[in-house]
C-alpha positions as a printed Julia matrix, in Angstrom:
232×3 Matrix{Float64}:
 52.85  -50.22   -7.67
 53.68  -47.5    -5.13
 53.05  -44.85   -7.78
 49.58  -46.17   -8.59
 48.82  -46.43   -4.83
 49.97  -42.86   -4.28
 47.74  -41.56   -7.09
 44.76  -43.49   -5.75
 45.22  -41.87   -2.39
 45.78  -38.41   -3.82
 42.97  -38.56   -6.46
 40.2   -37.04   -4.26
 42.43  -34.16   -3.14
 43.72  -33.44   -6.64
 40.11  -33.42   -7.98
 38.98  -31.0    -5.28
 41.94  -28.73   -5.71
 41.5   -28.7    -9.5
 37.9   -27.64   -9.18
 38.77  -25.0    -6.62
 41.56  -23.49   -8.81
 39.24  -23.33  -11.83
 36.61  -21.64   -9.64
 38.81  -19.08   -7.87
 41.54  -18.2   -10.43
 41.26  -14.73  -11.96
 40.11  -14.93  -15.62
 42.23  -12.6   -17.67
 41.36  -11.5   -21.23
 43.5   -11.89  -24.32
 45.68   -8.87  -25.09
 43.99   -6.2   -27.2
 45.52   -4.87  -30.37
 46.38   -5.82  -33.96
 47.06   -9.41  -34.86
 48.75   -8.79  -38.17
 51.07   -6.21  -39.73
 54.3    -5.26  -41.31
 57.29   -3.62  -39.52
 60.89   -2.81  -40.28
 63.14   -2.68  -43.32
 65.62   -5.04  -44.89
 65.39   -8.69  -45.86
 61.77   -9.98  -45.84
 60.79  -12.3   -42.93
 57.28  -13.91  -42.76
 56.45  -14.63  -39.16
 53.55  -16.61  -37.6
 52.94  -16.8   -33.87
 50.54  -19.69  -33.26
 49.11  -21.15  -30.16
 47.25  -20.92  -26.86
 46.45  -18.15  -24.26
 50.13  -17.35  -23.7
 50.57  -16.67  -27.4
 47.3   -14.73  -27.38
 48.78  -12.39  -24.81
 46.74  -13.29  -21.75
 48.49  -11.52  -18.89
 49.48   -8.55  -20.98
 47.3    -5.51  -21.65
 48.16   -5.12  -25.32
 49.7    -7.13  -28.11
 52.57   -4.69  -28.17
 53.51   -5.91  -24.61
 52.84   -9.59  -25.44
 55.31  -11.98  -27.0
 54.3   -11.27  -30.61
 54.63   -7.54  -30.32
 57.98   -7.68  -28.53
 59.33  -10.38  -30.96
 58.29   -8.3   -33.97
 59.91   -5.22  -32.47
 63.2    -7.05  -31.98
 63.23   -8.67  -35.46
 62.27   -5.45  -37.2
 65.66   -4.03  -36.26
 67.1    -6.37  -38.89
 64.22   -7.56  -41.1
 61.08   -6.33  -42.81
 58.75   -8.48  -40.79
 55.35   -9.47  -42.19
 53.63  -11.04  -39.18
 50.43  -12.71  -38.09
 49.13  -13.94  -34.79
 46.77  -16.94  -34.64
 46.07  -17.74  -30.99
 43.14  -18.47  -28.64
 42.76  -19.22  -25.01
 42.21  -22.82  -23.82
 43.53  -24.53  -26.96
 45.25  -27.87  -26.73
 47.81  -28.93  -29.33
 45.03  -30.49  -31.29
 43.06  -27.22  -31.03
 46.07  -25.21  -32.22
 46.27  -27.51  -35.28
 42.55  -26.99  -36.0
 42.97  -23.24  -35.7
 45.89  -23.29  -38.2
 43.78  -25.38  -40.59
 41.16  -22.56  -40.64
 43.71  -20.24  -42.18
 44.9   -22.69  -44.88
 44.89  -21.38  -48.44
 48.17  -20.06  -49.9
 49.84  -18.1   -47.07
 53.42  -19.06  -46.37
 55.78  -18.34  -43.4
 59.55  -18.44  -42.96
 59.26  -18.84  -39.21
 56.45  -20.2   -37.01
 56.6   -19.78  -33.18
 54.34  -22.29  -31.41
 53.05  -22.09  -27.9
 51.12  -25.21  -26.9
 50.99  -27.84  -24.18
 49.75  -26.26  -21.0
 46.17  -27.13  -21.74
 47.17  -30.6   -22.7
 48.69  -30.89  -19.24
 45.55  -29.63  -17.36
 43.31  -31.82  -19.54
 45.6   -34.8   -19.1
 46.18  -35.49  -22.79
 47.64  -38.96  -23.12
 51.3   -39.13  -24.15
 50.57  -41.04  -27.4
 47.97  -38.44  -28.43
 50.4   -35.65  -27.66
 52.91  -37.24  -29.86
 50.35  -37.6   -32.73
 49.17  -34.03  -32.33
 52.68  -32.64  -32.42
 53.37  -34.63  -35.63
 50.14  -33.55  -37.23
 50.83  -29.84  -36.41
 54.39  -30.06  -37.7
 53.35  -31.68  -40.89
 50.62  -29.13  -41.42
 52.92  -26.18  -40.95
 55.48  -27.65  -43.35
 53.18  -28.95  -46.05
 50.36  -26.35  -45.99
 52.29  -23.21  -44.95
 55.74  -24.09  -46.23
 57.25  -23.2   -42.8
 61.08  -23.04  -43.13
 61.61  -22.98  -39.44
 59.34  -24.11  -36.62
 60.12  -23.05  -33.0
 58.33  -24.9   -30.27
 58.35  -23.16  -26.88
 59.15  -25.54  -24.03
 56.38  -26.15  -21.52
 56.81  -23.93  -18.49
 57.86  -25.47  -15.17
 54.33  -25.78  -13.88
 55.54  -27.16  -10.58
 56.48  -23.55   -9.82
 53.08  -21.93  -10.71
 51.97  -19.86   -7.68
 48.31  -20.34   -8.6
 48.45  -24.14   -7.94
 48.39  -25.49   -4.42
 50.26  -28.62   -3.31
 49.96  -31.51   -4.09
 48.23  -30.39   -7.25
 51.24  -28.36   -8.2
 53.5   -31.44   -7.91
 51.07  -33.49  -10.0
 50.68  -30.88  -12.72
 54.42  -30.27  -12.77
 55.06  -34.0   -13.19
 52.61  -34.18  -16.12
 54.21  -31.07  -17.71
 57.73  -32.52  -17.51
 56.53  -35.7   -19.23
 54.96  -33.85  -22.12
 57.92  -31.44  -22.35
 60.37  -34.38  -22.61
 58.4   -35.72  -25.56
 58.3   -32.26  -27.1
 62.09  -32.02  -26.94
 62.38  -35.47  -28.53
 59.87  -34.51  -31.21
 61.91  -31.43  -32.12
 65.09  -33.58  -32.35
 63.33  -36.07  -34.62
 61.62  -33.57  -36.89
 64.28  -30.84  -37.25
 62.28  -28.28  -35.27
 63.73  -25.82  -32.69
 63.05  -26.38  -29.03
 63.16  -23.14  -27.1
 63.78  -23.68  -23.34
 63.31  -20.44  -21.24
 64.84  -20.02  -17.87
 62.23  -17.45  -16.65
 62.42  -16.17  -13.05
 59.37  -16.87  -11.01
 59.43  -13.54   -9.21
 56.05  -11.74   -8.87
 56.84   -9.27  -11.7
 57.19  -12.12  -14.2
 53.73  -13.56  -13.51
 50.34  -12.14  -14.49
 47.71  -11.38  -11.87
 46.28  -14.9   -12.21
 49.57  -16.55  -11.14
 49.41  -18.69  -14.24
 50.28  -16.61  -17.37
 53.49  -14.65  -18.22
 53.51  -10.94  -17.61
 54.82   -8.34  -20.05
 58.32   -8.72  -18.46
 58.23  -12.46  -19.05
 56.98  -11.95  -22.57
 59.97   -9.71  -23.26
 62.38  -12.5   -22.11
 60.47  -14.98  -24.24
 60.67  -12.73  -27.28
 64.35  -12.08  -26.69
 64.9   -15.84  -26.48
 63.26  -16.41  -29.9
 65.01  -13.42  -31.46
 68.45  -14.62  -30.23
 67.71  -18.16  -31.5
 66.83  -16.93  -34.93
 69.6   -14.38  -35.31
 72.46  -16.16  -33.74
 72.42  -19.36  -35.82
């Protein structure tokens, strides 16, 4: 009861703050550069990075600085990496699934790194729909692309995002934690990897919009994925 009353009181403030953030936040482009290639020598590894604006490299100047480029660089020390990046700004989990469906047709991957969920938070995707979308995406990657390993990146701690004022930051953070908890449970149920990152929220780890990861944060993200894959 108190929770519903609190949300009723805060609703006008949250609505106003949300509109203001959308109006005033710097709009950054996706990183420039190649979105497919081959690098390294050794055992073959087919890698797909799939997802939203963070996967697309928003916050980084080039794909070499973004998570895909830095991950490929790390993995190429051990493997011959054939890689592709399918990512687009503003996609929800459902949108990520639809993007992957557009590429269906014979291509297979050993590892798929997924970045999704932030737009589901900001668009207030219902928990039941989030569960269904995660299941649909996982099934698609396994059935259509024969993915041997699926790594879901944990939702970031949005209650720390400097671009969000209070109480919007608290509200968004609460929503993010709810979806992230379900993501973790989904990974446990469906034998996927859940990658939690403990990224510092110092200025150098945030892009100019105060929302996306910088190249330094992308490096830590890539290192986390690489360590997960190579240390098992």
